């Protein structure tokens, strides 16, 4: 559960994040004219988890911009922070400016490290944003959520704010390098969800039911067709195909 001790207070945002909120966020709002609904549902202080559908690479930019002035952190590949030369430095500053936290991507220990990093942010009173589907939807449908979000919510007691993103796939379709400036994005913030009634974080059933509640709320906001399946990249090789065929809990 959360601690109110001084040691658990959130750290101050970096200069890059402050620059992003002051300069980049207003510029993005002027270019894309996003329509934001339900912003009154965002807590001004304290730990909170933002959970949204995932349609485009710009989703991680749209959420912090729409949630401002609330600072939001999300996980990003560590490669974005340690590239060579000026382009690597610029990439690091851009991702830092929008609240990204570098992590190693993958399963096993990398996935555990990512959850631990998000838990640390929440225990400090911060806000994290994540996509329970795990990866972008390439067909526009809403896929089943992985249970990492439920683990975080049940372990920390943080409320979950469901988000429905609409139009980000038209602004920056999968495979495109440059965004369109003709499309408009809609960001819908739902009412906070208290998932504690599902049970403890150690219970697989509690995590599954809590995740399904979050995905149901996201569906009500986004209006997407339900895929009723996990969104997994094509298996590479026989071993990966076997792993995907076996029943297991997706985190």
Coordinates of C-alpha atoms in Angstrom, one line a residue:
X1 CA 0.0 0.0 0.0
X2 CA 1.0 3.6 -0.3
X3 CA 3.2 5.4 2.3
X4 CA 2.7 9.0 3.1
X5 CA 6.2 9.4 4.6
X6 CA 8.4 12.2 3.3
X7 CA 10.7 9.6 1.7
X8 CA 7.9 8.6 -0.6
X9 CA 7.3 12.0 -2.1
X10 CA 7.7 12.2 -5.9
X11 CA 11.0 13.6 -7.2
X12 CA 11.0 17.0 -9.0
X13 CA 10.6 16.8 -12.8
X14 CA 13.8 17.2 -14.9
X15 CA 14.5 20.3 -16.8
X16 CA 13.7 18.5 -20.1
X17 CA 10.3 17.4 -18.8
X18 CA 9.6 21.0 -17.6
X19 CA 10.7 22.3 -21.0
X20 CA 8.4 19.8 -22.7
X21 CA 5.4 20.9 -20.6
X22 CA 6.1 24.6 -21.2
X23 CA 7.1 24.6 -24.9
X24 CA 6.3 21.3 -26.6
X25 CA 2.9 20.5 -25.1
X26 CA 1.3 23.9 -26.1
X27 CA 2.8 23.5 -29.6
X28 CA 1.4 20.0 -30.0
X29 CA -2.0 21.2 -28.7
X30 CA -2.0 24.1 -31.3
X31 CA -1.0 21.7 -34.1
X32 CA -3.4 18.8 -33.4
X33 CA -6.2 20.6 -31.5
X34 CA -6.9 17.5 -29.4
X35 CA -10.4 17.2 -27.8
X36 CA -10.0 16.1 -24.2
X37 CA -12.9 14.7 -22.2
X38 CA -13.2 13.8 -18.6
X39 CA -10.1 15.7 -17.5
X40 CA -11.8 16.3 -14.1
X41 CA -11.3 12.6 -13.4
X42 CA -7.5 13.1 -13.1
X43 CA -6.3 13.3 -9.5
X44 CA -4.1 16.4 -8.9
X45 CA -1.9 14.6 -6.5
X46 CA -1.0 11.1 -5.4
X47 CA -0.2 7.8 -7.2
X48 CA -2.4 7.0 -10.2
X49 CA -2.2 4.6 -13.2
X50 CA -3.3 5.7 -16.6
X51 CA -4.3 2.8 -18.8
X52 CA -5.2 3.3 -22.5
X53 CA -5.7 1.5 -25.7
X54 CA -2.7 1.5 -28.1
X55 CA -3.1 2.5 -31.7
X56 CA 0.0 4.5 -32.6
X57 CA 3.5 5.3 -31.5
X58 CA 2.3 8.8 -30.7
X59 CA -0.1 7.5 -28.0
X60 CA 2.7 8.0 -25.4
X61 CA 2.9 11.6 -26.5
X62 CA -0.8 12.2 -26.5
X63 CA -1.4 11.1 -22.9
X64 CA 1.1 13.4 -21.1
X65 CA 0.0 16.3 -23.3
X66 CA -3.7 15.8 -22.5
X67 CA -3.1 15.1 -18.8
X68 CA -1.0 18.3 -18.3
X69 CA -0.3 19.8 -15.8
X70 CA -0.2 16.4 -14.1
X71 CA 3.2 14.9 -14.7
X72 CA 3.0 11.4 -16.3
X73 CA 5.7 8.8 -16.6
X74 CA 5.8 5.9 -19.1
X75 CA 8.3 3.2 -20.0
X76 CA 10.3 3.4 -23.2
X77 CA 13.1 1.3 -24.7
X78 CA 16.5 2.1 -23.2
X79 CA 17.8 2.4 -26.8
X80 CA 16.0 5.7 -27.1
X81 CA 18.3 7.1 -24.3
X82 CA 21.8 5.8 -25.2
X83 CA 22.1 6.3 -28.9
X84 CA 25.4 7.7 -30.4
X85 CA 26.1 11.3 -31.4
X86 CA 23.8 14.3 -31.6
X87 CA 20.8 12.3 -32.7
X88 CA 21.1 10.0 -29.7
X89 CA 21.3 13.0 -27.4
X90 CA 18.3 14.6 -29.0
X91 CA 16.3 11.4 -28.7
X92 CA 17.1 11.2 -25.0
X93 CA 16.0 14.8 -24.4
X94 CA 12.7 14.3 -26.4
X95 CA 11.8 11.2 -24.5
X96 CA 12.8 12.7 -21.2
X97 CA 10.7 15.8 -22.0
X98 CA 7.5 13.7 -22.3
X99 CA 8.2 11.7 -19.1
X100 CA 9.7 8.5 -20.5
X101 CA 11.6 6.2 -18.2
X102 CA 14.2 3.9 -19.8
X103 CA 13.9 0.2 -19.4
X104 CA 15.1 -3.0 -21.1
X105 CA 12.3 -4.5 -23.1
X106 CA 11.6 -8.3 -23.1
X107 CA 10.3 -11.1 -20.9
X108 CA 11.6 -12.7 -17.8
X109 CA 13.8 -10.4 -15.7
X110 CA 13.4 -7.5 -18.0
X111 CA 9.6 -7.6 -17.5
X112 CA 10.0 -7.8 -13.7
X113 CA 12.4 -4.9 -13.7
X114 CA 9.9 -2.8 -15.7
X115 CA 7.1 -3.6 -13.2
X116 CA 9.5 -2.8 -10.3
X117 CA 10.4 0.6 -11.9
X118 CA 6.7 1.5 -12.3
X119 CA 6.0 0.4 -8.7
X120 CA 8.7 2.7 -7.5
X121 CA 7.2 5.7 -9.3
X122 CA 3.8 4.9 -7.8
X123 CA 5.1 4.5 -4.3
X124 CA 6.7 7.9 -4.6
X125 CA 3.3 9.4 -5.4
X126 CA 3.8 9.7 -9.1
X127 CA 1.7 8.8 -12.1
X128 CA 2.5 6.1 -14.7
X129 CA 0.9 5.4 -18.1
X130 CA 0.8 2.1 -19.8
X131 CA -0.9 0.1 -22.5
X132 CA -2.4 -3.2 -21.2
X133 CA -2.5 -4.6 -24.7
X134 CA 1.3 -4.6 -24.7
X135 CA 1.8 -3.6 -28.3
X136 CA 0.0 -1.5 -30.9
X137 CA -3.2 -2.8 -32.5
X138 CA -2.5 -3.1 -36.3
X139 CA -6.2 -3.7 -37.2
X140 CA -7.9 -1.1 -34.9
X141 CA -9.4 -3.7 -32.6
X142 CA -9.1 -3.7 -28.8
X143 CA -7.1 -6.8 -27.6
X144 CA -7.1 -8.5 -24.2
X145 CA -5.1 -6.8 -21.5
X146 CA -2.0 -8.3 -19.9
X147 CA -2.2 -8.5 -16.1
X148 CA 0.8 -6.4 -15.2
X149 CA -1.5 -3.4 -14.8
X150 CA -3.6 -5.3 -12.2
X151 CA -0.5 -6.3 -10.3
X152 CA 0.6 -2.7 -10.0
X153 CA -2.8 -1.5 -9.0
X154 CA -3.4 -4.3 -6.4
X155 CA 0.1 -4.2 -5.1
X156 CA 0.2 -0.4 -4.6
X157 CA -3.4 0.5 -4.1
X158 CA -3.2 3.1 -6.8
X159 CA -6.4 3.9 -8.7
X160 CA -6.6 3.3 -12.4
X161 CA -7.8 6.0 -14.9
X162 CA -9.0 4.3 -18.1
X163 CA -8.3 6.2 -21.3
X164 CA -9.9 5.9 -24.7
X165 CA -7.6 7.3 -27.5
X166 CA -9.3 8.0 -30.8
X167 CA -7.6 9.1 -34.0
X168 CA -4.0 8.6 -33.1
X169 CA -3.7 5.8 -35.7
X170 CA -4.8 8.3 -38.4
X171 CA -2.3 10.9 -37.3
X172 CA 0.6 8.4 -37.2
X173 CA -0.3 5.1 -38.9
X174 CA 1.9 2.0 -38.3
X175 CA 4.9 2.2 -40.6
X176 CA 4.8 5.9 -41.3
X177 CA 7.7 8.1 -40.3
X178 CA 6.0 11.5 -40.3
X179 CA 2.7 12.4 -38.6
X180 CA -0.3 14.0 -40.4
X181 CA -1.4 17.4 -39.3
X182 CA -4.9 17.1 -40.8
X183 CA -6.3 14.7 -38.3
X184 CA -7.7 15.4 -34.8
X185 CA -7.1 13.3 -31.7
X186 CA -9.7 12.6 -29.0
X187 CA -8.5 11.7 -25.5
X188 CA -11.2 10.4 -23.1
X189 CA -10.4 10.0 -19.4
X190 CA -12.7 7.7 -17.6
X191 CA -13.6 7.7 -13.9
X192 CA -11.0 6.3 -11.5
X193 CA -11.3 2.5 -10.9
X194 CA -10.6 1.0 -7.4
X195 CA -9.6 -2.6 -8.2
X196 CA -9.0 -3.7 -4.6
X197 CA -12.3 -5.6 -4.3
X198 CA -10.9 -8.3 -6.7
X199 CA -8.4 -9.5 -4.1
X200 CA -4.6 -9.5 -3.5
X201 CA -2.0 -9.0 -6.2
X202 CA -0.6 -12.5 -5.6
X203 CA -3.9 -14.1 -6.8
X204 CA -3.9 -14.9 -10.5
X205 CA -7.7 -14.8 -10.6
X206 CA -7.7 -11.3 -9.0
X207 CA -5.3 -10.0 -11.5
X208 CA -7.3 -11.4 -14.4
X209 CA -10.6 -10.1 -13.2
X210 CA -9.1 -6.6 -12.4
X211 CA -7.5 -6.4 -15.8
X212 CA -10.7 -7.4 -17.5
X213 CA -12.5 -4.5 -15.6
X214 CA -9.9 -2.1 -16.9
X215 CA -10.2 -3.3 -20.5
X216 CA -14.0 -3.1 -20.3
X217 CA -13.7 0.6 -19.2
X218 CA -11.3 1.3 -22.0
X219 CA -13.6 -0.3 -24.5
X220 CA -16.5 1.9 -23.3
X221 CA -14.4 5.0 -24.0
X222 CA -12.8 4.0 -27.3
X223 CA -15.7 2.1 -28.9
X224 CA -13.4 -0.3 -30.6
X225 CA -14.3 -3.7 -31.9
X226 CA -13.2 -6.4 -29.4
X227 CA -10.6 -8.9 -30.6
X228 CA -11.1 -11.3 -27.7
X229 CA -7.5 -12.4 -28.1
X230 CA -4.0 -11.3 -27.0
X231 CA -2.2 -9.0 -29.4
X232 CA 1.1 -10.8 -29.9
X233 CA 3.7 -10.2 -32.7
X234 CA 4.2 -13.1 -35.2
X235 CA 6.1 -15.9 -33.7
X236 CA 9.7 -16.2 -34.9
X237 CA 10.8 -19.9 -34.9
X238 CA 9.3 -23.1 -33.6
X239 CA 10.1 -22.4 -29.9
X240 CA 8.1 -19.1 -30.0
X241 CA 5.2 -20.7 -31.8
X242 CA 5.0 -23.4 -29.0
X243 CA 5.2 -20.7 -26.3
X244 CA 2.3 -18.8 -27.9
X245 CA 0.2 -22.0 -28.2
X246 CA 0.6 -22.9 -24.5
X247 CA -1.9 -21.3 -22.0
X248 CA -0.2 -18.9 -19.7
X249 CA -0.9 -15.6 -17.9
X250 CA 0.2 -12.6 -20.0
X251 CA 2.0 -10.0 -18.0

